[in-house]
Amino acid sequence: MLSLMKTTYLVANWKSHKTTNEATEWLQTIAKDLPAISTLSEKKIIVCPPFPYLPTLKSYINDHALPIVLGAQNVSPFEEGAYTGEVNARQVKEFAEFVIIGHSERRREFSESDDLLGKKVKQAQGVGLTVIFCVQGEKIAIPNGVSIVAYEPSFAIGTGTPDTPENASAVCEYLKREKHIETVLYGGSVTGKDVHMFTKMPSIDGVLVGKACLDPASFSTIISHA
Ligand code: PGA
C-alpha cells in the first residue's frame, strides 16, 4: 500500500560548536531517545557536525545502526590539489551523504558569491553528495540540479524570532512551483515548541535547526514534535 505520509527532514547544523567528547555525548543521548519516538520511520535525521567529528560520528552511527545520516557544513569549490585548508568533495563523501552550501553565514562572514557557491555545488554533485542549498528569499539564484533547498530568512537566523509558518509556507510553495525544487525546508529559530507549526504545512518538508539542536534533549523534542 502506498503511504501518503511525507518524509520530514530534520537537519541539525552544529555550526562551529562542540569538541570530540561533546559530540559523542550528544549522539549517545540522542540514540537513547530515538527508540521512544513513534513516528521515526517518517523522519529523515541529518546531522551536520564540524569536519573533524564526521569520522567519529559515522563509526558510532554504523556500530549502533542509528537512523541518522551525516552532512557536512561546507565543501571546497576545487578538486583535490594545492588548496591549503580546504576539504574537498571526495573527502567529504567518505563520511557524509549531504552538504550544506550557501548558508547566509558563509555568504556574509566569508564573502561567498553565487559564482563560488555554484562551483561548490558542482564539486558536491560530481561525487554524489546531496546538496542542501540555502536561500534567504525567493530572489536568490539556485544552481542547476539542486533538489533540496532550505529557505532561511536572515532575520530569523539565530534571533529567536522565526518567520511565520504562513509566510515560510508561501515561499516554500513558490520554490516548488516556480523553481521545481523537490524538497524545501525552513530554517531560522526553530524550536521544539514551534516545529510542528512549520512541518504540518504541506509545502514544508522539514526544518534546518541551528541553536536548538546543540542540546540533544532539545533536538530530540524537535524530532518527536515534528
Ligand atoms: P538557528 O539557525 O536555528 O540558530 O536560527 C538556523 C540556521 O542557521 O540554519
JSON list of C-alpha atoms and ligand atoms in Angstrom, two decimals:
[
{"chain": "A", "resi": 1, "resn": "MET", "atom": "CA", "xyz": [0.00, 0.00, 0.00]},
{"chain": "A", "resi": 2, "resn": "LEU", "atom": "CA", "xyz": [1.26, 3.47, -0.87]},
{"chain": "A", "resi": 3, "resn": "SER", "atom": "CA", "xyz": [1.98, 5.66, 2.14]},
{"chain": "A", "resi": 4, "resn": "LEU", "atom": "CA", "xyz": [0.57, 9.17, 2.00]},
{"chain": "A", "resi": 5, "resn": "MET", "atom": "CA", "xyz": [2.84, 10.33, 4.79]},
{"chain": "A", "resi": 6, "resn": "LYS", "atom": "CA", "xyz": [5.53, 12.71, 3.67]},
{"chain": "A", "resi": 7, "resn": "THR", "atom": "CA", "xyz": [9.11, 12.28, 4.84]},
{"chain": "A", "resi": 8, "resn": "THR", "atom": "CA", "xyz": [10.03, 15.09, 7.21]},
{"chain": "A", "resi": 9, "resn": "TYR", "atom": "CA", "xyz": [13.66, 16.22, 7.10]},
{"chain": "A", "resi": 10, "resn": "LEU", "atom": "CA", "xyz": [15.25, 17.26, 10.38]},
{"chain": "A", "resi": 11, "resn": "VAL", "atom": "CA", "xyz": [18.66, 18.78, 9.82]},
{"chain": "A", "resi": 12, "resn": "ALA", "atom": "CA", "xyz": [20.91, 19.61, 12.78]},
{"chain": "A", "resi": 13, "resn": "ASN", "atom": "CA", "xyz": [23.52, 22.23, 11.88]},
{"chain": "A", "resi": 14, "resn": "TRP", "atom": "CA", "xyz": [26.04, 22.33, 14.73]},
{"chain": "A", "resi": 15, "resn": "LYS", "atom": "CA", "xyz": [27.89, 25.25, 13.12]},
{"chain": "A", "resi": 16, "resn": "SER", "atom": "CA", "xyz": [31.23, 25.85, 14.89]},
{"chain": "A", "resi": 17, "resn": "HIS", "atom": "CA", "xyz": [30.34, 24.14, 18.17]},
{"chain": "A", "resi": 18, "resn": "LYS", "atom": "CA", "xyz": [31.44, 21.14, 20.29]},
{"chain": "A", "resi": 19, "resn": "THR", "atom": "CA", "xyz": [34.53, 19.06, 21.00]},
{"chain": "A", "resi": 20, "resn": "THR", "atom": "CA", "xyz": [35.05, 15.32, 20.36]},
{"chain": "A", "resi": 21, "resn": "ASN", "atom": "CA", "xyz": [33.71, 14.33, 23.79]},
{"chain": "A", "resi": 22, "resn": "GLU", "atom": "CA", "xyz": [30.72, 16.64, 23.48]},
{"chain": "A", "resi": 23, "resn": "ALA", "atom": "CA", "xyz": [29.99, 15.31, 20.00]},
{"chain": "A", "resi": 24, "resn": "THR", "atom": "CA", "xyz": [29.98, 11.70, 21.22]},
{"chain": "A", "resi": 25, "resn": "GLU", "atom": "CA", "xyz": [27.86, 12.53, 24.29]},
{"chain": "A", "resi": 26, "resn": "TRP", "atom": "CA", "xyz": [25.35, 14.31, 22.04]},
{"chain": "A", "resi": 27, "resn": "LEU", "atom": "CA", "xyz": [24.96, 11.24, 19.85]},
{"chain": "A", "resi": 28, "resn": "GLN", "atom": "CA", "xyz": [24.74, 8.87, 22.82]},
{"chain": "A", "resi": 29, "resn": "THR", "atom": "CA", "xyz": [21.91, 10.94, 24.30]},
{"chain": "A", "resi": 30, "resn": "ILE", "atom": "CA", "xyz": [20.02, 11.15, 21.02]},
{"chain": "A", "resi": 31, "resn": "ALA", "atom": "CA", "xyz": [20.48, 7.38, 20.50]},
{"chain": "A", "resi": 32, "resn": "LYS", "atom": "CA", "xyz": [18.76, 6.71, 23.85]},
{"chain": "A", "resi": 33, "resn": "ASP", "atom": "CA", "xyz": [15.81, 8.95, 22.96]},
{"chain": "A", "resi": 34, "resn": "LEU", "atom": "CA", "xyz": [15.23, 7.69, 19.41]},
{"chain": "A", "resi": 35, "resn": "PRO", "atom": "CA", "xyz": [13.53, 4.35, 20.20]},
{"chain": "A", "resi": 36, "resn": "ALA", "atom": "CA", "xyz": [10.77, 6.22, 22.09]},
{"chain": "A", "resi": 37, "resn": "ILE", "atom": "CA", "xyz": [9.85, 8.32, 19.05]},
{"chain": "A", "resi": 38, "resn": "SER", "atom": "CA", "xyz": [6.94, 6.52, 17.42]},
{"chain": "A", "resi": 39, "resn": "THR", "atom": "CA", "xyz": [6.92, 8.44, 14.13]},
{"chain": "A", "resi": 40, "resn": "LEU", "atom": "CA", "xyz": [10.61, 7.84, 13.41]},
{"chain": "A", "resi": 41, "resn": "SER", "atom": "CA", "xyz": [10.05, 5.95, 10.16]},
{"chain": "A", "resi": 42, "resn": "GLU", "atom": "CA", "xyz": [8.56, 9.11, 8.61]},
{"chain": "A", "resi": 43, "resn": "LYS", "atom": "CA", "xyz": [11.59, 11.21, 9.52]},
{"chain": "A", "resi": 44, "resn": "LYS", "atom": "CA", "xyz": [15.00, 11.70, 7.99]},
{"chain": "A", "resi": 45, "resn": "ILE", "atom": "CA", "xyz": [17.52, 12.89, 10.53]},
{"chain": "A", "resi": 46, "resn": "ILE", "atom": "CA", "xyz": [20.63, 14.57, 9.13]},
{"chain": "A", "resi": 47, "resn": "VAL", "atom": "CA", "xyz": [23.37, 15.71, 11.48]},
{"chain": "A", "resi": 48, "resn": "CYS", "atom": "CA", "xyz": [25.94, 18.22, 10.22]},
{"chain": "A", "resi": 49, "resn": "PRO", "atom": "CA", "xyz": [28.89, 18.49, 12.64]},
{"chain": "A", "resi": 50, "resn": "PRO", "atom": "CA", "xyz": [32.19, 20.29, 12.02]},
{"chain": "A", "resi": 51, "resn": "PHE", "atom": "CA", "xyz": [34.52, 18.26, 9.73]},
{"chain": "A", "resi": 52, "resn": "PRO", "atom": "CA", "xyz": [36.72, 16.69, 12.47]},
{"chain": "A", "resi": 53, "resn": "TYR", "atom": "CA", "xyz": [33.77, 14.83, 14.05]},
{"chain": "A", "resi": 54, "resn": "LEU", "atom": "CA", "xyz": [32.43, 13.22, 10.88]},
{"chain": "A", "resi": 55, "resn": "PRO", "atom": "CA", "xyz": [34.53, 10.02, 11.22]},
{"chain": "A", "resi": 56, "resn": "THR", "atom": "CA", "xyz": [33.74, 9.51, 14.92]},
{"chain": "A", "resi": 57, "resn": "LEU", "atom": "CA", "xyz": [30.03, 10.07, 14.39]},
{"chain": "A", "resi": 58, "resn": "LYS", "atom": "CA", "xyz": [29.98, 7.82, 11.34]},
{"chain": "A", "resi": 59, "resn": "SER", "atom": "CA", "xyz": [31.54, 4.93, 13.27]},
{"chain": "A", "resi": 60, "resn": "TYR", "atom": "CA", "xyz": [29.10, 5.36, 16.16]},
{"chain": "A", "resi": 61, "resn": "ILE", "atom": "CA", "xyz": [26.10, 5.55, 13.82]},
{"chain": "A", "resi": 62, "resn": "ASN", "atom": "CA", "xyz": [27.21, 2.43, 11.93]},
{"chain": "A", "resi": 63, "resn": "ASP", "atom": "CA", "xyz": [28.07, 0.44, 15.07]},
{"chain": "A", "resi": 64, "resn": "HIS", "atom": "CA", "xyz": [24.68, 1.20, 16.64]},
{"chain": "A", "resi": 65, "resn": "ALA", "atom": "CA", "xyz": [22.67, 1.09, 13.39]},
{"chain": "A", "resi": 66, "resn": "LEU", "atom": "CA", "xyz": [21.17, 4.51, 14.16]},
{"chain": "A", "resi": 67, "resn": "PRO", "atom": "CA", "xyz": [18.65, 6.04, 11.73]},
{"chain": "A", "resi": 68, "resn": "ILE", "atom": "CA", "xyz": [20.83, 9.11, 11.29]},
{"chain": "A", "resi": 69, "resn": "VAL", "atom": "CA", "xyz": [22.80, 10.27, 8.27]},
{"chain": "A", "resi": 70, "resn": "LEU", "atom": "CA", "xyz": [25.61, 12.77, 8.18]},
{"chain": "A", "resi": 71, "resn": "GLY", "atom": "CA", "xyz": [26.08, 16.02, 6.34]},
{"chain": "A", "resi": 72, "resn": "ALA", "atom": "CA", "xyz": [28.98, 18.46, 6.10]},
{"chain": "A", "resi": 73, "resn": "GLN", "atom": "CA", "xyz": [28.61, 22.21, 6.57]},
{"chain": "A", "resi": 74, "resn": "ASN", "atom": "CA", "xyz": [30.91, 23.17, 3.73]},
{"chain": "A", "resi": 75, "resn": "VAL", "atom": "CA", "xyz": [32.97, 21.81, 0.86]},
{"chain": "A", "resi": 76, "resn": "SER", "atom": "CA", "xyz": [35.82, 23.06, -1.28]},
{"chain": "A", "resi": 77, "resn": "PRO", "atom": "CA", "xyz": [34.99, 24.63, -4.65]},
{"chain": "A", "resi": 78, "resn": "PHE", "atom": "CA", "xyz": [38.05, 22.77, -6.03]},
{"chain": "A", "resi": 79, "resn": "GLU", "atom": "CA", "xyz": [39.02, 19.18, -6.64]},
{"chain": "A", "resi": 80, "resn": "GLU", "atom": "CA", "xyz": [41.98, 17.83, -4.70]},
{"chain": "A", "resi": 81, "resn": "GLY", "atom": "CA", "xyz": [45.22, 19.72, -5.05]},
{"chain": "A", "resi": 82, "resn": "ALA", "atom": "CA", "xyz": [47.22, 22.59, -3.62]},
{"chain": "A", "resi": 83, "resn": "TYR", "atom": "CA", "xyz": [44.38, 24.33, -1.74]},
{"chain": "A", "resi": 84, "resn": "THR", "atom": "CA", "xyz": [45.61, 24.74, 1.82]},
{"chain": "A", "resi": 85, "resn": "GLY", "atom": "CA", "xyz": [42.88, 24.39, 4.41]},
{"chain": "A", "resi": 86, "resn": "GLU", "atom": "CA", "xyz": [40.21, 23.07, 2.06]},
{"chain": "A", "resi": 87, "resn": "VAL", "atom": "CA", "xyz": [38.26, 19.83, 2.44]},
{"chain": "A", "resi": 88, "resn": "ASN", "atom": "CA", "xyz": [37.23, 18.53, -0.98]},
{"chain": "A", "resi": 89, "resn": "ALA", "atom": "CA", "xyz": [34.04, 16.77, -2.03]},
{"chain": "A", "resi": 90, "resn": "ARG", "atom": "CA", "xyz": [35.62, 13.32, -2.37]},
{"chain": "A", "resi": 91, "resn": "GLN", "atom": "CA", "xyz": [36.93, 13.61, 1.18]},
{"chain": "A", "resi": 92, "resn": "VAL", "atom": "CA", "xyz": [33.52, 14.68, 2.49]},
{"chain": "A", "resi": 93, "resn": "LYS", "atom": "CA", "xyz": [31.82, 11.82, 0.63]},
{"chain": "A", "resi": 94, "resn": "GLU", "atom": "CA", "xyz": [33.84, 9.27, 2.60]},
{"chain": "A", "resi": 95, "resn": "PHE", "atom": "CA", "xyz": [31.79, 10.20, 5.66]},
{"chain": "A", "resi": 96, "resn": "ALA", "atom": "CA", "xyz": [28.71, 12.17, 4.63]},
{"chain": "A", "resi": 97, "resn": "GLU", "atom": "CA", "xyz": [25.80, 11.98, 2.20]},
{"chain": "A", "resi": 98, "resn": "PHE", "atom": "CA", "xyz": [24.74, 15.62, 2.40]},
{"chain": "A", "resi": 99, "resn": "VAL", "atom": "CA", "xyz": [26.41, 19.01, 2.37]},
{"chain": "A", "resi": 100, "resn": "ILE", "atom": "CA", "xyz": [25.04, 22.44, 3.27]},
{"chain": "A", "resi": 101, "resn": "ILE", "atom": "CA", "xyz": [26.01, 25.08, 0.69]},
{"chain": "A", "resi": 102, "resn": "GLY", "atom": "CA", "xyz": [25.07, 28.76, 0.54]},
{"chain": "A", "resi": 103, "resn": "HIS", "atom": "CA", "xyz": [24.33, 29.35, 4.22]},
{"chain": "A", "resi": 104, "resn": "SER", "atom": "CA", "xyz": [23.90, 33.07, 4.89]},
{"chain": "A", "resi": 105, "resn": "GLU", "atom": "CA", "xyz": [26.70, 32.95, 7.48]},
{"chain": "A", "resi": 106, "resn": "ARG", "atom": "CA", "xyz": [29.11, 31.83, 4.78]},
{"chain": "A", "resi": 107, "resn": "ARG", "atom": "CA", "xyz": [27.84, 34.42, 2.33]},
{"chain": "A", "resi": 108, "resn": "ARG", "atom": "CA", "xyz": [28.18, 37.15, 4.97]},
{"chain": "A", "resi": 109, "resn": "GLU", "atom": "CA", "xyz": [31.28, 36.21, 7.02]},
{"chain": "A", "resi": 110, "resn": "PHE", "atom": "CA", "xyz": [33.29, 34.58, 4.21]},
{"chain": "A", "resi": 111, "resn": "SER", "atom": "CA", "xyz": [32.05, 36.64, 1.26]},
{"chain": "A", "resi": 112, "resn": "GLU", "atom": "CA", "xyz": [30.92, 33.56, -0.66]},
{"chain": "A", "resi": 113, "resn": "SER", "atom": "CA", "xyz": [29.50, 34.66, -4.00]},
{"chain": "A", "resi": 114, "resn": "ASP", "atom": "CA", "xyz": [26.93, 32.97, -6.24]},
{"chain": "A", "resi": 115, "resn": "ASP", "atom": "CA", "xyz": [29.80, 32.06, -8.56]},
{"chain": "A", "resi": 116, "resn": "LEU", "atom": "CA", "xyz": [31.79, 30.34, -5.79]},
{"chain": "A", "resi": 117, "resn": "LEU", "atom": "CA", "xyz": [28.68, 28.60, -4.47]},
{"chain": "A", "resi": 118, "resn": "GLY", "atom": "CA", "xyz": [27.97, 27.28, -7.96]},
{"chain": "A", "resi": 119, "resn": "LYS", "atom": "CA", "xyz": [31.46, 25.74, -8.03]},
{"chain": "A", "resi": 120, "resn": "LYS", "atom": "CA", "xyz": [30.89, 24.09, -4.64]},
{"chain": "A", "resi": 121, "resn": "VAL", "atom": "CA", "xyz": [27.58, 22.65, -5.81]},
{"chain": "A", "resi": 122, "resn": "LYS", "atom": "CA", "xyz": [29.27, 21.24, -8.92]},
{"chain": "A", "resi": 123, "resn": "GLN", "atom": "CA", "xyz": [32.00, 19.59, -6.87]},
{"chain": "A", "resi": 124, "resn": "ALA", "atom": "CA", "xyz": [29.48, 18.11, -4.44]},
{"chain": "A", "resi": 125, "resn": "GLN", "atom": "CA", "xyz": [27.24, 16.78, -7.21]},
{"chain": "A", "resi": 126, "resn": "GLY", "atom": "CA", "xyz": [30.25, 15.35, -9.02]},
{"chain": "A", "resi": 127, "resn": "VAL", "atom": "CA", "xyz": [30.83, 12.86, -6.20]},
{"chain": "A", "resi": 128, "resn": "GLY", "atom": "CA", "xyz": [27.17, 12.16, -5.44]},
{"chain": "A", "resi": 129, "resn": "LEU", "atom": "CA", "xyz": [26.70, 14.32, -2.36]},
{"chain": "A", "resi": 130, "resn": "THR", "atom": "CA", "xyz": [23.18, 15.71, -1.96]},
{"chain": "A", "resi": 131, "resn": "VAL", "atom": "CA", "xyz": [23.29, 19.48, -1.63]},
{"chain": "A", "resi": 132, "resn": "ILE", "atom": "CA", "xyz": [21.11, 21.34, 0.86]},
{"chain": "A", "resi": 133, "resn": "PHE", "atom": "CA", "xyz": [21.23, 24.77, -0.74]},
{"chain": "A", "resi": 134, "resn": "CYS", "atom": "CA", "xyz": [20.27, 27.71, 1.48]},
{"chain": "A", "resi": 135, "resn": "VAL", "atom": "CA", "xyz": [18.43, 30.78, 0.19]},
{"chain": "A", "resi": 136, "resn": "GLN", "atom": "CA", "xyz": [17.31, 33.83, 2.12]},
{"chain": "A", "resi": 137, "resn": "GLY", "atom": "CA", "xyz": [14.31, 34.53, -0.08]},
{"chain": "A", "resi": 138, "resn": "GLU", "atom": "CA", "xyz": [12.75, 33.95, -3.45]},
{"chain": "A", "resi": 139, "resn": "LYS", "atom": "CA", "xyz": [15.26, 36.03, -5.42]},
{"chain": "A", "resi": 140, "resn": "ILE", "atom": "CA", "xyz": [18.46, 34.08, -4.80]},
{"chain": "A", "resi": 141, "resn": "ALA", "atom": "CA", "xyz": [19.83, 32.08, -7.72]},
{"chain": "A", "resi": 142, "resn": "ILE", "atom": "CA", "xyz": [19.70, 28.32, -7.26]},
{"chain": "A", "resi": 143, "resn": "PRO", "atom": "CA", "xyz": [22.33, 26.31, -9.17]},
{"chain": "A", "resi": 144, "resn": "ASN", "atom": "CA", "xyz": [21.14, 23.61, -11.59]},
{"chain": "A", "resi": 145, "resn": "GLY", "atom": "CA", "xyz": [20.45, 20.18, -10.25]},
{"chain": "A", "resi": 146, "resn": "VAL", "atom": "CA", "xyz": [19.82, 21.20, -6.64]},
{"chain": "A", "resi": 147, "resn": "SER", "atom": "CA", "xyz": [16.98, 19.10, -5.21]},
{"chain": "A", "resi": 148, "resn": "ILE", "atom": "CA", "xyz": [16.89, 20.29, -1.60]},
{"chain": "A", "resi": 149, "resn": "VAL", "atom": "CA", "xyz": [16.61, 23.98, -0.74]},
{"chain": "A", "resi": 150, "resn": "ALA", "atom": "CA", "xyz": [16.38, 25.49, 2.73]},
{"chain": "A", "resi": 151, "resn": "TYR", "atom": "CA", "xyz": [14.53, 28.80, 2.96]},
{"chain": "A", "resi": 152, "resn": "GLU", "atom": "CA", "xyz": [16.34, 30.65, 5.72]},
{"chain": "A", "resi": 153, "resn": "PRO", "atom": "CA", "xyz": [15.44, 34.34, 6.04]},
{"chain": "A", "resi": 154, "resn": "SER", "atom": "CA", "xyz": [18.36, 36.25, 7.64]},
{"chain": "A", "resi": 155, "resn": "PHE", "atom": "CA", "xyz": [16.09, 38.00, 10.15]},
{"chain": "A", "resi": 156, "resn": "ALA", "atom": "CA", "xyz": [15.15, 34.61, 11.61]},
{"chain": "A", "resi": 157, "resn": "ILE", "atom": "CA", "xyz": [18.60, 33.00, 11.91]},
{"chain": "A", "resi": 158, "resn": "GLY", "atom": "CA", "xyz": [19.82, 32.90, 15.49]},
{"chain": "A", "resi": 159, "resn": "THR", "atom": "CA", "xyz": [17.47, 35.70, 16.52]},
{"chain": "A", "resi": 160, "resn": "GLY", "atom": "CA", "xyz": [14.81, 33.75, 18.38]},
{"chain": "A", "resi": 161, "resn": "THR", "atom": "CA", "xyz": [12.22, 35.20, 16.00]},
{"chain": "A", "resi": 162, "resn": "PRO", "atom": "CA", "xyz": [11.21, 32.69, 13.35]},
{"chain": "A", "resi": 163, "resn": "ASP", "atom": "CA", "xyz": [9.31, 33.58, 10.21]},
{"chain": "A", "resi": 164, "resn": "THR", "atom": "CA", "xyz": [5.59, 32.92, 10.39]},
{"chain": "A", "resi": 165, "resn": "PRO", "atom": "CA", "xyz": [4.62, 29.43, 9.22]},
{"chain": "A", "resi": 166, "resn": "GLU", "atom": "CA", "xyz": [2.27, 31.05, 6.70]},
{"chain": "A", "resi": 167, "resn": "ASN", "atom": "CA", "xyz": [4.98, 33.17, 5.09]},
{"chain": "A", "resi": 168, "resn": "ALA", "atom": "CA", "xyz": [7.54, 30.34, 5.19]},
{"chain": "A", "resi": 169, "resn": "SER", "atom": "CA", "xyz": [4.99, 28.08, 3.57]},
{"chain": "A", "resi": 170, "resn": "ALA", "atom": "CA", "xyz": [4.27, 30.61, 0.82]},
{"chain": "A", "resi": 171, "resn": "VAL", "atom": "CA", "xyz": [7.98, 30.89, -0.03]},
{"chain": "A", "resi": 172, "resn": "CYS", "atom": "CA", "xyz": [8.44, 27.11, 0.04]},
{"chain": "A", "resi": 173, "resn": "GLU", "atom": "CA", "xyz": [5.45, 26.68, -2.22]},
{"chain": "A", "resi": 174, "resn": "TYR", "atom": "CA", "xyz": [6.90, 29.24, -4.63]},
{"chain": "A", "resi": 175, "resn": "LEU", "atom": "CA", "xyz": [10.25, 27.39, -4.69]},
{"chain": "A", "resi": 176, "resn": "LYS", "atom": "CA", "xyz": [8.47, 24.15, -5.54]},
{"chain": "A", "resi": 177, "resn": "ARG", "atom": "CA", "xyz": [6.14, 25.62, -8.12]},
{"chain": "A", "resi": 178, "resn": "GLU", "atom": "CA", "xyz": [8.40, 28.11, -9.90]},
{"chain": "A", "resi": 179, "resn": "LYS", "atom": "CA", "xyz": [11.88, 26.65, -9.34]},
{"chain": "A", "resi": 180, "resn": "HIS", "atom": "CA", "xyz": [10.83, 22.99, -9.41]},
{"chain": "A", "resi": 181, "resn": "ILE", "atom": "CA", "xyz": [12.62, 22.17, -6.17]},
{"chain": "A", "resi": 182, "resn": "GLU", "atom": "CA", "xyz": [11.58, 18.75, -4.88]},
{"chain": "A", "resi": 183, "resn": "THR", "atom": "CA", "xyz": [12.28, 19.17, -1.20]},
{"chain": "A", "resi": 184, "resn": "VAL", "atom": "CA", "xyz": [12.05, 22.51, 0.60]},
{"chain": "A", "resi": 185, "resn": "LEU", "atom": "CA", "xyz": [12.97, 23.08, 4.23]},
{"chain": "A", "resi": 186, "resn": "TYR", "atom": "CA", "xyz": [12.50, 26.05, 6.54]},
{"chain": "A", "resi": 187, "resn": "GLY", "atom": "CA", "xyz": [15.29, 27.27, 8.82]},
{"chain": "A", "resi": 188, "resn": "GLY", "atom": "CA", "xyz": [15.56, 30.09, 11.36]},
{"chain": "A", "resi": 189, "resn": "SER", "atom": "CA", "xyz": [14.99, 29.93, 15.14]},
{"chain": "A", "resi": 190, "resn": "VAL", "atom": "CA", "xyz": [13.03, 26.66, 15.02]},
{"chain": "A", "resi": 191, "resn": "THR", "atom": "CA", "xyz": [12.45, 25.07, 18.45]},
{"chain": "A", "resi": 192, "resn": "GLY", "atom": "CA", "xyz": [10.55, 22.07, 19.78]},
{"chain": "A", "resi": 193, "resn": "LYS", "atom": "CA", "xyz": [7.68, 24.43, 20.61]},
{"chain": "A", "resi": 194, "resn": "ASP", "atom": "CA", "xyz": [7.04, 25.64, 17.07]},
{"chain": "A", "resi": 195, "resn": "VAL", "atom": "CA", "xyz": [8.49, 22.93, 14.81]},
{"chain": "A", "resi": 196, "resn": "HIS", "atom": "CA", "xyz": [5.11, 21.36, 14.13]},
{"chain": "A", "resi": 197, "resn": "MET", "atom": "CA", "xyz": [3.67, 24.71, 13.01]},
{"chain": "A", "resi": 198, "resn": "PHE", "atom": "CA", "xyz": [6.16, 24.52, 10.13]},
{"chain": "A", "resi": 199, "resn": "THR", "atom": "CA", "xyz": [6.25, 20.80, 9.37]},
{"chain": "A", "resi": 200, "resn": "LYS", "atom": "CA", "xyz": [2.47, 20.49, 9.29]},
{"chain": "A", "resi": 201, "resn": "MET", "atom": "CA", "xyz": [2.41, 22.81, 6.24]},
{"chain": "A", "resi": 202, "resn": "PRO", "atom": "CA", "xyz": [2.10, 20.68, 3.08]},
{"chain": "A", "resi": 203, "resn": "SER", "atom": "CA", "xyz": [4.79, 22.64, 1.20]},
{"chain": "A", "resi": 204, "resn": "ILE", "atom": "CA", "xyz": [7.39, 22.48, 4.01]},
{"chain": "A", "resi": 205, "resn": "ASP", "atom": "CA", "xyz": [9.28, 19.18, 4.00]},
{"chain": "A", "resi": 206, "resn": "GLY", "atom": "CA", "xyz": [11.29, 19.76, 7.14]},
{"chain": "A", "resi": 207, "resn": "VAL", "atom": "CA", "xyz": [13.48, 22.12, 9.12]},
{"chain": "A", "resi": 208, "resn": "LEU", "atom": "CA", "xyz": [17.11, 23.14, 9.37]},
{"chain": "A", "resi": 209, "resn": "VAL", "atom": "CA", "xyz": [17.95, 23.77, 13.01]},
{"chain": "A", "resi": 210, "resn": "GLY", "atom": "CA", "xyz": [20.91, 25.67, 14.47]},
{"chain": "A", "resi": 211, "resn": "LYS", "atom": "CA", "xyz": [20.82, 26.75, 18.11]},
{"chain": "A", "resi": 212, "resn": "ALA", "atom": "CA", "xyz": [18.07, 24.39, 19.25]},
{"chain": "A", "resi": 213, "resn": "CYS", "atom": "CA", "xyz": [19.94, 21.31, 18.04]},
{"chain": "A", "resi": 214, "resn": "LEU", "atom": "CA", "xyz": [23.00, 21.84, 20.20]},
{"chain": "A", "resi": 215, "resn": "ASP", "atom": "CA", "xyz": [21.33, 20.39, 23.27]},
{"chain": "A", "resi": 216, "resn": "PRO", "atom": "CA", "xyz": [20.47, 16.75, 22.42]},
{"chain": "A", "resi": 217, "resn": "ALA", "atom": "CA", "xyz": [17.32, 16.78, 24.57]},
{"chain": "A", "resi": 218, "resn": "SER", "atom": "CA", "xyz": [16.03, 19.81, 22.72]},
{"chain": "A", "resi": 219, "resn": "PHE", "atom": "CA", "xyz": [16.80, 18.22, 19.33]},
{"chain": "A", "resi": 220, "resn": "SER", "atom": "CA", "xyz": [15.03, 15.02, 20.44]},
{"chain": "A", "resi": 221, "resn": "THR", "atom": "CA", "xyz": [11.97, 17.13, 21.24]},
{"chain": "A", "resi": 222, "resn": "ILE", "atom": "CA", "xyz": [12.16, 18.63, 17.74]},
{"chain": "A", "resi": 223, "resn": "ILE", "atom": "CA", "xyz": [12.36, 15.13, 16.23]},
{"chain": "A", "resi": 224, "resn": "SER", "atom": "CA", "xyz": [9.37, 13.87, 18.17]},
{"chain": "A", "resi": 225, "resn": "HIS", "atom": "CA", "xyz": [7.20, 17.00, 17.73]},
{"chain": "A", "resi": 226, "resn": "ALA", "atom": "CA", "xyz": [7.92, 17.47, 14.01]},
{"chain": "B", "resi": 1, "resn": "PGA", "atom": "P1", "xyz": [19.05, 28.90, 14.16]},
{"chain": "B", "resi": 1, "resn": "PGA", "atom": "O1", "xyz": [19.96, 28.62, 12.90]},
{"chain": "B", "resi": 1, "resn": "PGA", "atom": "O2", "xyz": [18.15, 27.71, 14.32]},
{"chain": "B", "resi": 1, "resn": "PGA", "atom": "O3", "xyz": [20.02, 29.07, 15.30]},
{"chain": "B", "resi": 1, "resn": "PGA", "atom": "O4", "xyz": [18.28, 30.15, 13.87]},
{"chain": "B", "resi": 1, "resn": "PGA", "atom": "C1", "xyz": [19.41, 28.09, 11.73]},
{"chain": "B", "resi": 1, "resn": "PGA", "atom": "C2", "xyz": [20.45, 28.04, 10.66]},
{"chain": "B", "resi": 1, "resn": "PGA", "atom": "O5", "xyz": [21.35, 28.89, 10.65]},
{"chain": "B", "resi": 1, "resn": "PGA", "atom": "O6", "xyz": [20.43, 27.14, 9.83]}
]
